[in-house]
PDB file of C-alpha atoms in Angstrom:
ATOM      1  CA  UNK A 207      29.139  15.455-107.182  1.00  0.00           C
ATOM      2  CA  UNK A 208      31.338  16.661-103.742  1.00  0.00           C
ATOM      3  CA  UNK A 209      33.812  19.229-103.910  1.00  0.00           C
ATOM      4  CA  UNK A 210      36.920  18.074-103.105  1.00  0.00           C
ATOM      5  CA  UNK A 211      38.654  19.224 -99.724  1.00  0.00           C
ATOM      6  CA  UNK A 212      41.097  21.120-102.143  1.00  0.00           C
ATOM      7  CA  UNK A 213      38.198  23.264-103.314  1.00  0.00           C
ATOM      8  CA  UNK A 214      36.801  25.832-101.100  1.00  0.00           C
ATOM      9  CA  UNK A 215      33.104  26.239-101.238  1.00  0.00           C
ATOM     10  CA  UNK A 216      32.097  30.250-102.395  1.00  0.00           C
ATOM     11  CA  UNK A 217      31.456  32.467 -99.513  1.00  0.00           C
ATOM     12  CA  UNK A 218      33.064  29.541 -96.701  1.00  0.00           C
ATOM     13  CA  UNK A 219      37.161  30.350 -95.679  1.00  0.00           C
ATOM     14  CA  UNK A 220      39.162  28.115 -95.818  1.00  0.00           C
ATOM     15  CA  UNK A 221      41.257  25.963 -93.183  1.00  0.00           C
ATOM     16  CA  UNK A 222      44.580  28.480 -94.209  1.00  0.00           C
ATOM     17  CA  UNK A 223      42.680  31.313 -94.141  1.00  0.00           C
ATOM     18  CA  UNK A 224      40.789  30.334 -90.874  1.00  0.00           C
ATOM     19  CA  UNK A 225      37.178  31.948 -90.231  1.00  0.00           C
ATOM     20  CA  UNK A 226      36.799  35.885 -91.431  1.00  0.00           C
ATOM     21  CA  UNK A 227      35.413  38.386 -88.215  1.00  0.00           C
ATOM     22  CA  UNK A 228      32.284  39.966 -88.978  1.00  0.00           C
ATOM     23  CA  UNK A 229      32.743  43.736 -90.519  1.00  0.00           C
ATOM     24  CA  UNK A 230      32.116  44.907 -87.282  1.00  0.00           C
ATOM     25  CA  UNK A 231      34.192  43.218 -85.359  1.00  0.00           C
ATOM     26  CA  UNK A 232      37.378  44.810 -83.113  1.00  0.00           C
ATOM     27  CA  UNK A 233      39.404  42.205 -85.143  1.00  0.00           C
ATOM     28  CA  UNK A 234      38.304  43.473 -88.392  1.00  0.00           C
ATOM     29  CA  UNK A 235      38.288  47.254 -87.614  1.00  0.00           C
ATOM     30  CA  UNK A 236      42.074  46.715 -86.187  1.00  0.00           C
ATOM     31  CA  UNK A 237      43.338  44.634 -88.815  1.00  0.00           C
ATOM     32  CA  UNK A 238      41.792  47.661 -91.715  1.00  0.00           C
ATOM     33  CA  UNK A 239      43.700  50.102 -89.832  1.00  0.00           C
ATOM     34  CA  UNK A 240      47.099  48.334 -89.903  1.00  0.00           C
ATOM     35  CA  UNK A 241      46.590  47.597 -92.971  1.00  0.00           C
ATOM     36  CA  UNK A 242      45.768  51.568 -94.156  1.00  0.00           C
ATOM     37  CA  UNK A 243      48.259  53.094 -91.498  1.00  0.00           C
ATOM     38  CA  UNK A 244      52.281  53.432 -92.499  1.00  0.00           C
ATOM     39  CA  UNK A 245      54.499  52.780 -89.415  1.00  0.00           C
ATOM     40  CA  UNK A 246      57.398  54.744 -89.590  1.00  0.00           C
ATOM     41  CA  UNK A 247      59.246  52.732 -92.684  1.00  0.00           C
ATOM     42  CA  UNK A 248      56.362  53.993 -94.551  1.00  0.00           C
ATOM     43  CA  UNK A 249      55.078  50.098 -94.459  1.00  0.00           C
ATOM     44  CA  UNK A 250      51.942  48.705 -93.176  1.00  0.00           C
ATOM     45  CA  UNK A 251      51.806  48.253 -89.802  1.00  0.00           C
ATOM     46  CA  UNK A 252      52.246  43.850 -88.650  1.00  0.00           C
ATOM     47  CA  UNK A 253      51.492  43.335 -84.812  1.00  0.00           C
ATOM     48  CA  UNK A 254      55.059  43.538 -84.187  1.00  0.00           C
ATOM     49  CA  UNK A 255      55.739  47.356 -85.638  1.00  0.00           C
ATOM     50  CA  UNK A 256      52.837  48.263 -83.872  1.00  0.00           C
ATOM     51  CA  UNK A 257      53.962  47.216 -80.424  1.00  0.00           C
ATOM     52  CA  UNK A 258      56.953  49.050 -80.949  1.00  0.00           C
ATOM     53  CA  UNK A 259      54.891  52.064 -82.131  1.00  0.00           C
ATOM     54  CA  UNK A 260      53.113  51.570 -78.745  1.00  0.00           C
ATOM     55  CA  UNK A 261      56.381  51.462 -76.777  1.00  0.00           C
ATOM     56  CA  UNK A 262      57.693  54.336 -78.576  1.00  0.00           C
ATOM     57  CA  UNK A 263      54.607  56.612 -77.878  1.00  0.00           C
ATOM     58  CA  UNK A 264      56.258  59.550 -75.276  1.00  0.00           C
ATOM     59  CA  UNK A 265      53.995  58.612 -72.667  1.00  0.00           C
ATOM     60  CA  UNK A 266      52.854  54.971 -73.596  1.00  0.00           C
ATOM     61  CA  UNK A 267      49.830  54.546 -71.415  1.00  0.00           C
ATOM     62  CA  UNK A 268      50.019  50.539 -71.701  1.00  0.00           C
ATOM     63  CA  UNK A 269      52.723  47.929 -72.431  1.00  0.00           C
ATOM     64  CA  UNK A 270      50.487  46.141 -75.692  1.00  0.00           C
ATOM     65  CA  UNK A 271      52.915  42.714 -76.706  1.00  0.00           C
ATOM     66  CA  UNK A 272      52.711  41.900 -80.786  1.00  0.00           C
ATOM     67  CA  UNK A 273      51.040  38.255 -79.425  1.00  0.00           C
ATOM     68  CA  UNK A 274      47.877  39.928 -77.779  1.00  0.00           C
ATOM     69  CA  UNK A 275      48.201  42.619 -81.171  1.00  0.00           C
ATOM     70  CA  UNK A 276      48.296  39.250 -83.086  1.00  0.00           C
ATOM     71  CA  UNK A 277      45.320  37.808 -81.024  1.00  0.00           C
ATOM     72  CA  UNK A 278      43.363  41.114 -80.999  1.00  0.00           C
ATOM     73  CA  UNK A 279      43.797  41.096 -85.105  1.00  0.00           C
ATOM     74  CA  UNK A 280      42.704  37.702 -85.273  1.00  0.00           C
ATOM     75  CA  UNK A 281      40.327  37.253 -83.304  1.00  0.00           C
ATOM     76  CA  UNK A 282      40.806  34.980 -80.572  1.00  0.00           C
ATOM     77  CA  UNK A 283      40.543  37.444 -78.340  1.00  0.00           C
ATOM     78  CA  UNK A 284      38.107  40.459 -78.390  1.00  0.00           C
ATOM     79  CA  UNK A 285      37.737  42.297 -75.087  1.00  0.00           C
ATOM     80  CA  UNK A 286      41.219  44.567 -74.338  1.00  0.00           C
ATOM     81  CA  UNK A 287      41.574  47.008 -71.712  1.00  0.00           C
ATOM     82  CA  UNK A 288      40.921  50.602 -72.317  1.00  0.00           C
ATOM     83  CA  UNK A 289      44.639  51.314 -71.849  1.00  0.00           C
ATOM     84  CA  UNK A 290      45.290  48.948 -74.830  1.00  0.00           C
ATOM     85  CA  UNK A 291      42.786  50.585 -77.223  1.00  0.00           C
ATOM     86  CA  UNK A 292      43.587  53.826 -76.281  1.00  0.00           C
ATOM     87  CA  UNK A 293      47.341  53.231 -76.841  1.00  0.00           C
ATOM     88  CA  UNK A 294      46.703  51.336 -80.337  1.00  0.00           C
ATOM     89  CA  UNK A 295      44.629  54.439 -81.539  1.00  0.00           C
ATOM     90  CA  UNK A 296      47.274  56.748 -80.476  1.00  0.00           C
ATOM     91  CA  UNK A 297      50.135  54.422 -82.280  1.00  0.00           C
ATOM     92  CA  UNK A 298      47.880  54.252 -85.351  1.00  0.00           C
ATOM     93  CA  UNK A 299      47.663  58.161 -85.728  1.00  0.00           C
ATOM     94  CA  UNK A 300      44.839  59.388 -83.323  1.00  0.00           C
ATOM     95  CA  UNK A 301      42.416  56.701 -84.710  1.00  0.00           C
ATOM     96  CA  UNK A 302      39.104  58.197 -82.301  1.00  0.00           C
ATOM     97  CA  UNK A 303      38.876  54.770 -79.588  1.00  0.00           C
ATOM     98  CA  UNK A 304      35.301  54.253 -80.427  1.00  0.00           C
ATOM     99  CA  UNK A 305      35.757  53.474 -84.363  1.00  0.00           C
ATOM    100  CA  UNK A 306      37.460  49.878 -82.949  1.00  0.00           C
ATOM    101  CA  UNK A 307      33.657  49.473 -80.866  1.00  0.00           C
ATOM    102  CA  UNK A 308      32.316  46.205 -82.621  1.00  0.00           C
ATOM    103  CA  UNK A 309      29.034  48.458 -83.592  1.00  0.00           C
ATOM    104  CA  UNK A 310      28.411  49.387 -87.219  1.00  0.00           C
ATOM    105  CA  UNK A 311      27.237  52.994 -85.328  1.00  0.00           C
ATOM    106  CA  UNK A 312      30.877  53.380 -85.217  1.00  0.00           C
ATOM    107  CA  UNK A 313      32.309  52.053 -88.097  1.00  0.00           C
ATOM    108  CA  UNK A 314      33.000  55.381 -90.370  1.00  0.00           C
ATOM    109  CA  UNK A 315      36.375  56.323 -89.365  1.00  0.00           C
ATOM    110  CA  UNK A 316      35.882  59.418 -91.371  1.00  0.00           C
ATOM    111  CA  UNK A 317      32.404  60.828 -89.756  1.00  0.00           C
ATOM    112  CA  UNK A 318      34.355  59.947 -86.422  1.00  0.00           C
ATOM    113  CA  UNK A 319      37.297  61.812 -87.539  1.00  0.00           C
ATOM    114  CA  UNK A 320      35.397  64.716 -87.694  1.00  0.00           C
ATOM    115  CA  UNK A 321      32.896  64.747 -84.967  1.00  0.00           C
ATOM    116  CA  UNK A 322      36.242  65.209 -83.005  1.00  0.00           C
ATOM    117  CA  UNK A 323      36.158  68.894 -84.201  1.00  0.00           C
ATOM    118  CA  UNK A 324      34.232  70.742 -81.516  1.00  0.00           C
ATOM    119  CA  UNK A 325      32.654  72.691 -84.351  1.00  0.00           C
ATOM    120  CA  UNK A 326      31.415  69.672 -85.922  1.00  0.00           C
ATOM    121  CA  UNK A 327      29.918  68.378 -83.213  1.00  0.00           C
ATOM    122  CA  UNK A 328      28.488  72.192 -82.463  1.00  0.00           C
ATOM    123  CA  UNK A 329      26.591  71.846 -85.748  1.00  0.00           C
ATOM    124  CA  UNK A 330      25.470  68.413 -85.277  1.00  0.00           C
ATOM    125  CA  UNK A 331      23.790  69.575 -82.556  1.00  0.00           C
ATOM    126  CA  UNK A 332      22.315  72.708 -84.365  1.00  0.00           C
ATOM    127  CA  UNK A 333      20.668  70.054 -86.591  1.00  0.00           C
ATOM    128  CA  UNK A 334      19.350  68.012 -83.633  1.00  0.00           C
ATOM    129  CA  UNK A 335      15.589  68.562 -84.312  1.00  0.00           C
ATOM    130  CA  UNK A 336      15.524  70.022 -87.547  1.00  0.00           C
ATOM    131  CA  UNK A 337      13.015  68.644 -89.623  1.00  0.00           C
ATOM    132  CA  UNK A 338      14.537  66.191 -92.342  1.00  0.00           C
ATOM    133  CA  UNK A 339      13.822  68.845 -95.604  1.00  0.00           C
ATOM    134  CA  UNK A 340      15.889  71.184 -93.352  1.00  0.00           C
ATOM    135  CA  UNK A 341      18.167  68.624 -92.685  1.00  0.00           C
ATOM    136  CA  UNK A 342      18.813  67.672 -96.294  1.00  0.00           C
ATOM    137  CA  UNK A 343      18.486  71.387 -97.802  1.00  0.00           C
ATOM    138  CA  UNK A 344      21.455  71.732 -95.411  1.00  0.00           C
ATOM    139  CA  UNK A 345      23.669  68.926 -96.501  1.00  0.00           C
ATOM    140  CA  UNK A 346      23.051  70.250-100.288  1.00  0.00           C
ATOM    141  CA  UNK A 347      24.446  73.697 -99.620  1.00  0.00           C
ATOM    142  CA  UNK A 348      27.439  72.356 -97.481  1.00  0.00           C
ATOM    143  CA  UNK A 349      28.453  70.016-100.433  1.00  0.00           C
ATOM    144  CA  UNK A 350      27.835  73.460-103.210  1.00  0.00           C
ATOM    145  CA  UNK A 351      30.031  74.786-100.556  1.00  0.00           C
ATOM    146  CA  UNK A 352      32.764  72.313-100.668  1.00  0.00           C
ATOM    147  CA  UNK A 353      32.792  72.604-105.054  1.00  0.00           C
ATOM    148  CA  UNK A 354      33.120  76.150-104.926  1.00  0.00           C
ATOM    149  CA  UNK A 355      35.986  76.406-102.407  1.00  0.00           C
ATOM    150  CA  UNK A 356      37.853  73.249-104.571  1.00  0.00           C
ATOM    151  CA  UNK A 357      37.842  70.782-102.054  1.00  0.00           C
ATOM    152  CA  UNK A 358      36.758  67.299-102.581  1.00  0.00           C
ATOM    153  CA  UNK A 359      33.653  65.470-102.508  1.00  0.00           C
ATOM    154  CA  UNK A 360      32.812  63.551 -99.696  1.00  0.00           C
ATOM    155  CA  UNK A 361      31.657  59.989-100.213  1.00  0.00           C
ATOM    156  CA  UNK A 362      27.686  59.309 -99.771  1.00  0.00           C
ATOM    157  CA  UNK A 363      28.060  55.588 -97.969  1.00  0.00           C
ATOM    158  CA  UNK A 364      23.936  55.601 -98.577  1.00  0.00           C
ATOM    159  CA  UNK A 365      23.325  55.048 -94.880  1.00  0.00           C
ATOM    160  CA  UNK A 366      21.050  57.896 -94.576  1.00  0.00           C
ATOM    161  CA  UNK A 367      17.888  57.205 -95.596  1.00  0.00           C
ATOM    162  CA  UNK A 368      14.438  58.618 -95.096  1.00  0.00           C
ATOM    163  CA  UNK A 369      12.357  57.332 -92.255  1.00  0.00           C
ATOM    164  CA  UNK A 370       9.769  55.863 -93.444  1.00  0.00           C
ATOM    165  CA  UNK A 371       6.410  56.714 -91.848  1.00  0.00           C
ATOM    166  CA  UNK A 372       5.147  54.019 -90.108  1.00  0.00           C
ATOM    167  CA  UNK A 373       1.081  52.829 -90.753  1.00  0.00           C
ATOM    168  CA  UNK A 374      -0.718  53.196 -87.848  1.00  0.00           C
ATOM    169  CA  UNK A 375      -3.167  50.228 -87.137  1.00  0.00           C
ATOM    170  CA  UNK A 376      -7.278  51.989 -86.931  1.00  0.00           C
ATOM    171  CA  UNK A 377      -9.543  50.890 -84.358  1.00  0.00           C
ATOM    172  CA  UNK A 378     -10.702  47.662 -85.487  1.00  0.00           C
ATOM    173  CA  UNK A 379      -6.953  46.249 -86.300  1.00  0.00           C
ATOM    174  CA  UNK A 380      -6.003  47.522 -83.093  1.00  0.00           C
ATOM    175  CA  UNK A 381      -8.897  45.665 -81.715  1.00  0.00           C
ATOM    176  CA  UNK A 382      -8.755  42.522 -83.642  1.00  0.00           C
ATOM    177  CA  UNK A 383      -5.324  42.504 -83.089  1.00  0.00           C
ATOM    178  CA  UNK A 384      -5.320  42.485 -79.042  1.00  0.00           C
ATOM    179  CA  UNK A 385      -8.397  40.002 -79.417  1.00  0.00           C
ATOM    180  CA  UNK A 386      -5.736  37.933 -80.934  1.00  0.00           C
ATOM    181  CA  UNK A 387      -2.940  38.144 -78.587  1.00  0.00           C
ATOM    182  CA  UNK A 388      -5.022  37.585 -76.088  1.00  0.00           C
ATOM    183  CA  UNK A 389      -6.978  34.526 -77.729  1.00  0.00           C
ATOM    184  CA  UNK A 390      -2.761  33.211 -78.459  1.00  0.00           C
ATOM    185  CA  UNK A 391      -3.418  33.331 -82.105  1.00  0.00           C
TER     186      UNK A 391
END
């Protein structure tokens, strides 16, 4: 038995709703942010408020209409200028330009956020090259740290996991397996 074009099949948007933009996406990222952000009535931000927030920056460094907002939010189009991101991240609170990237590298607003702390990035670099025990034995007294001076946790999003080793091929596979590239198998 067919659904009916009434029902909307799981996981599928529909017609209304129109077709979701990956996670990644600039639509998605902007449309989070207005959505989190408060324009000044204390109200989530609609692609109108936030071209006014644009114009009423002190120095607005681009002239960003509500329709190419609307368009950026929705999708249909996906490649502004840098004057227009740089001006919505400034209107949305000093959002750091690269979280609206459509990279999932750049889509923790929080870890971006605070790599703009020179110290931060200072002690990212410190931990360039550390071996990962050192690594982790780090990130285990930082969070002790954080209890014991009260403040509060900070989320584990599980994207760090361990490398895992990767099997090198002996001899013979490495052999056999260039006989076989070779042969087209």
């Amino acid at each position: 038995m067919s659904a009916s074009r009434d029902e909307a099949e799981p996981g599928r948007a529909t017609a209304a709703e129109g077709p979701q933009p990956p996670s990644h996406s600039l639509a998605h990222k902007l449309k989070s942010l207005m959505a989190q952000r408060k324009d000044a009535r204390g109200r989530a931000y609609v692609s109108r408020t936030l071209s006014q927030a644009v114009e009423d920056l002190p120095d607005p460094p681009a002239t960003t209409s509500f329709a190419l907002i609307a368009k950026l939010a929705g999708g249909q189009q996906d490649n502004p200028t840098i004057k227009t991101v740089m001006a919505l991240c400034q209107a949305l609170g000093d959002v750091p330009p690269a979280h609206l990237l459509p990279h999932p590298g750049y889509d923790d607003l929080a870890a971006l956020e605070a790599f703009e702390d020179p110290l931060a990035r200072r002690l990212l670099v410190l931990l360039g090259g550390l071996p990962e025990s050192e690594v982790r034995a780090v990130i285990a007294h930082l969070e002790d740290r954080r209890r014991t001076l009260g403040l509060p946790a900070v989320p584990d999003d599980g994207s760090v996991k361990p490398k895992r080793a990767r099997r090198r091929r002996t001899e013979t596979e490495a052999a056999q397996y260039a006989a076989d590239a070779l042969e087209g198998l």
